[in-house]
One Martini backbone bead per residue (centre of mass of N, CA, C, O) as a GRO file, in nm:
protein
  177
    1MET     BB    1   3.335  -1.080   3.146
    2TYR     BB    2   3.464  -0.880   3.342
    3GLU     BB    3   3.232  -0.674   3.347
    4GLN     BB    4   3.027  -0.862   3.482
    5ILE     BB    5   3.185  -0.918   3.738
    6TYR     BB    6   3.219  -0.624   3.822
    7ASN     BB    7   2.917  -0.550   3.842
    8LEU     BB    8   2.847  -0.764   4.057
    9THR     BB    9   3.046  -0.661   4.268
   10CYS     BB   10   2.926  -0.379   4.298
   11MET     BB   11   2.645  -0.473   4.386
   12PHE     BB   12   2.735  -0.627   4.632
   13PHE     BB   13   2.871  -0.386   4.785
   14LYS     BB   14   2.619  -0.206   4.792
   15SER     BB   15   2.448  -0.412   4.967
   16LEU     BB   16   2.661  -0.383   5.224
   17LYS     BB   17   2.615  -0.119   5.310
   18GLY     BB   18   2.636  -0.092   5.672
   19ASN     BB   19   2.776  -0.340   5.723
   20LEU     BB   20   3.000  -0.454   5.950
   21MET     BB   21   3.168  -0.647   5.775
   22TYR     BB   22   3.222  -0.447   5.549
   23GLU     BB   23   3.359  -0.229   5.719
   24PHE     BB   24   3.588  -0.412   5.808
   25LEU     BB   25   3.696  -0.486   5.529
   26LEU     BB   26   3.750  -0.194   5.440
   27SER     BB   27   3.950  -0.121   5.668
   28ARG     BB   28   4.155  -0.345   5.596
   29PHE     BB   29   4.204  -0.254   5.307
   30ASN     BB   30   4.300   0.034   5.361
   31GLY     BB   31   4.461   0.107   5.588
   32ARG     BB   32   4.772   0.249   5.532
   33ARG     BB   33   4.739   0.234   5.194
   34GLY     BB   34   4.473   0.348   5.087
   35PRO     BB   35   4.558   0.612   4.915
   36LYS     BB   36   4.768   0.427   4.730
   37ARG     BB   37   4.570   0.279   4.589
   38GLN     BB   38   4.488   0.167   4.251
   39LEU     BB   39   4.260  -0.025   4.346
   40SER     BB   40   3.969  -0.140   4.402
   41LEU     BB   41   3.794  -0.369   4.565
   42GLU     BB   42   3.621  -0.452   4.322
   43GLN     BB   43   3.858  -0.508   4.128
   44ILE     BB   44   4.001  -0.723   4.295
   45VAL     BB   45   3.768  -0.924   4.316
   46ALA     BB   46   3.717  -0.955   4.011
   47LEU     BB   47   4.003  -1.060   3.940
   48ASN     BB   48   3.987  -1.312   4.124
   49ILE     BB   49   3.742  -1.443   3.995
   50TYR     BB   50   3.865  -1.458   3.716
   51ARG     BB   51   4.102  -1.636   3.800
   52PHE     BB   52   3.930  -1.879   3.910
   53HIS     BB   53   3.782  -1.940   3.647
   54PHE     BB   54   4.077  -2.007   3.498
   55LYS     BB   55   4.272  -2.154   3.691
   56THR     BB   56   4.505  -1.956   3.798
   57GLY     BB   57   4.803  -2.012   3.983
   58ASP     BB   58   4.990  -1.806   3.841
   59LEU     BB   59   5.029  -1.481   3.924
   60LYS     BB   60   5.236  -1.368   3.724
   61ASN     BB   61   5.093  -1.457   3.460
   62TYR     BB   62   4.826  -1.320   3.519
   63HIS     BB   63   4.931  -1.033   3.536
   64LYS     BB   64   5.044  -1.027   3.249
   65MET     BB   65   4.778  -1.085   3.104
   66ILE     BB   66   4.617  -0.843   3.210
   67LYS     BB   67   4.810  -0.624   3.114
   68GLU     BB   68   4.776  -0.699   2.806
   69LEU     BB   69   4.447  -0.758   2.767
   70MET     BB   70   4.327  -0.527   3.008
   71GLN     BB   71   4.421  -0.222   3.000
   72ASP     BB   72   4.140  -0.076   2.947
   73LYS     BB   73   3.992  -0.197   3.214
   74VAL     BB   74   4.291  -0.195   3.387
   75PRO     BB   75   4.498   0.071   3.394
   76ASN     BB   76   4.593   0.062   3.727
   77LEU     BB   77   4.785  -0.166   3.726
   78PRO     BB   78   5.032  -0.272   3.875
   79ASN     BB   79   5.393  -0.341   3.811
   80TYR     BB   80   5.365  -0.538   4.059
   81ILE     BB   81   5.468  -0.826   4.263
   82PRO     BB   82   5.468  -0.951   4.552
   83ASN     BB   83   5.716  -1.188   4.711
   84THR     BB   84   5.592  -1.134   4.990
   85LEU     BB   85   5.481  -1.205   5.310
   86THR     BB   86   5.256  -1.149   5.546
   87LYS     BB   87   5.281  -1.237   5.895
   88ASN     BB   88   5.025  -1.063   6.029
   89LYS     BB   89   4.803  -1.297   6.054
   90THR     BB   90   4.527  -1.449   6.090
   91PRO     BB   91   4.417  -1.765   6.109
   92PRO     BB   92   4.203  -1.740   5.878
   93GLU     BB   93   4.403  -1.615   5.676
   94HIS     BB   94   4.601  -1.846   5.670
   95ARG     BB   95   4.404  -2.060   5.561
   96LEU     BB   96   4.341  -1.913   5.296
   97ILE     BB   97   4.626  -1.900   5.185
   98ILE     BB   98   4.685  -2.207   5.189
   99ARG     BB   99   4.446  -2.291   5.006
  100ASN     BB  100   4.571  -2.103   4.756
  101LEU     BB  101   4.803  -2.273   4.732
  102LYS     BB  102   5.000  -2.429   4.531
  103GLY     BB  103   4.944  -2.785   4.571
  104GLU     BB  104   4.872  -3.081   4.705
  105ASP     BB  105   4.777  -3.008   5.028
  106PRO     BB  106   4.600  -2.785   5.230
  107ASP     BB  107   4.579  -2.984   5.496
  108ALA     BB  108   4.890  -2.983   5.503
  109ILE     BB  109   5.032  -2.838   5.824
  110TYR     BB  110   5.250  -3.057   5.923
  111CYS     BB  111   5.571  -3.054   6.003
  112PHE     BB  112   5.830  -3.335   5.945
  113ASP     BB  113   6.033  -3.231   5.704
  114ILE     BB  114   6.355  -3.232   5.525
  115HIS     BB  115   6.463  -3.219   5.179
  116ARG     BB  116   6.635  -3.299   4.920
  117ASN     BB  117   6.579  -3.253   4.560
  118GLY     BB  118   6.813  -3.297   4.395
  119LYS     BB  119   6.877  -3.359   4.050
  120ASN     BB  120   6.907  -3.282   3.739
  121LYS     BB  121   7.009  -3.358   3.411
  122TYR     BB  122   7.256  -3.128   3.464
  123GLY     BB  123   7.341  -3.144   3.788
  124GLU     BB  124   7.141  -2.964   3.927
  125ASN     BB  125   6.974  -2.827   4.167
  126ASN     BB  126   6.680  -2.848   4.288
  127LYS     BB  127   6.403  -2.642   4.354
  128ARG     BB  128   6.203  -2.488   4.545
  129SER     BB  129   5.896  -2.398   4.570
  130SER     BB  130   5.706  -2.123   4.628
  131TRP     BB  131   5.477  -2.263   4.790
  132ASN     BB  132   5.665  -2.399   4.995
  133SER     BB  133   5.784  -2.139   5.108
  134GLN     BB  134   5.518  -2.004   5.196
  135LYS     BB  135   5.419  -2.225   5.385
  136ALA     BB  136   5.667  -2.228   5.572
  137CYS     BB  137   5.656  -1.929   5.650
  138LEU     BB  138   5.372  -1.946   5.785
  139LEU     BB  139   5.404  -2.219   5.970
  140ARG     BB  140   5.754  -2.218   5.989
  141ASN     BB  141   5.938  -1.958   6.026
  142ASN     BB  142   6.198  -2.036   6.179
  143LEU     BB  143   6.276  -2.269   5.990
  144TYR     BB  144   6.275  -2.110   5.730
  145GLU     BB  145   6.488  -1.894   5.803
  146ARG     BB  146   6.719  -2.107   5.830
  147PHE     BB  147   6.653  -2.234   5.505
  148LYS     BB  148   6.598  -2.021   5.269
  149ILE     BB  149   6.874  -2.033   5.108
  150ALA     BB  150   6.817  -2.346   5.074
  151ALA     BB  151   6.664  -2.427   4.775
  152SER     BB  152   6.720  -2.756   4.788
  153LEU     BB  153   6.503  -2.741   5.011
  154SER     BB  154   6.219  -2.916   5.144
  155PHE     BB  155   5.901  -2.911   5.281
  156TYR     BB  156   5.712  -3.132   5.493
  157PHE     BB  157   5.362  -3.224   5.492
  158SER     BB  158   5.079  -3.301   5.705
  159LYS     BB  159   4.756  -3.391   5.824
  160ASN     BB  160   4.886  -3.515   6.070
  161PRO     BB  161   4.950  -3.409   6.394
  162ASN     BB  162   5.144  -3.656   6.478
  163ASP     BB  163   5.378  -3.585   6.261
  164GLU     BB  164   5.477  -3.356   6.403
  165LYS     BB  165   5.772  -3.156   6.441
  166THR     BB  166   6.026  -3.014   6.560
  167ASP     BB  167   6.284  -2.829   6.474
  168GLU     BB  168   6.498  -3.008   6.608
  169GLN     BB  169   6.411  -3.278   6.480
  170ILE     BB  170   6.446  -3.191   6.184
  171ILE     BB  171   6.744  -3.111   6.197
  172LEU     BB  172   6.853  -3.383   6.295
  173GLN     BB  173   6.747  -3.550   6.059
  174LEU     BB  174   6.908  -3.394   5.841
  175ALA     BB  175   7.198  -3.441   5.964
  176LYS     BB  176   7.193  -3.764   5.929
  177ARG     BB  177   7.204  -3.758   5.597
   0.00000   0.00000   0.00000
């Protein structure tokens, strides 16, 4: 199945050659790391389509699965997965990233609170999910930077722009509890 997706992706990119949007996409893809990239744009797009087909939300497990099962088809898959987000994204890129984060509601982008996550059955503090950290880092970076070490705190987001609070309001609210 991967070969079919890859072949379609290659045909799609060939049909775009000369198109301004394709040239822009390619220049953004190549960027500063262009010569160091181990996978082609076609391979990356094909792997992502493959991932969405299987509805794999956990990127680490998907990477491990691809590394084990498809080593012959994607031999130059890097051995690492970055666990940090690039913060200098355009607003449309931010929206795409947030939409693809595993979580409750991708439209909930207005931060209104921070809560402690409670304790598990062993009496240990529950930890914030990685998608909650990534969303907070993207949407409320200053607030996230202030509380990123406190993994027992989670950020709460709403769809309603009227629910959004300032960093100061959220910190004051947390301090009162």
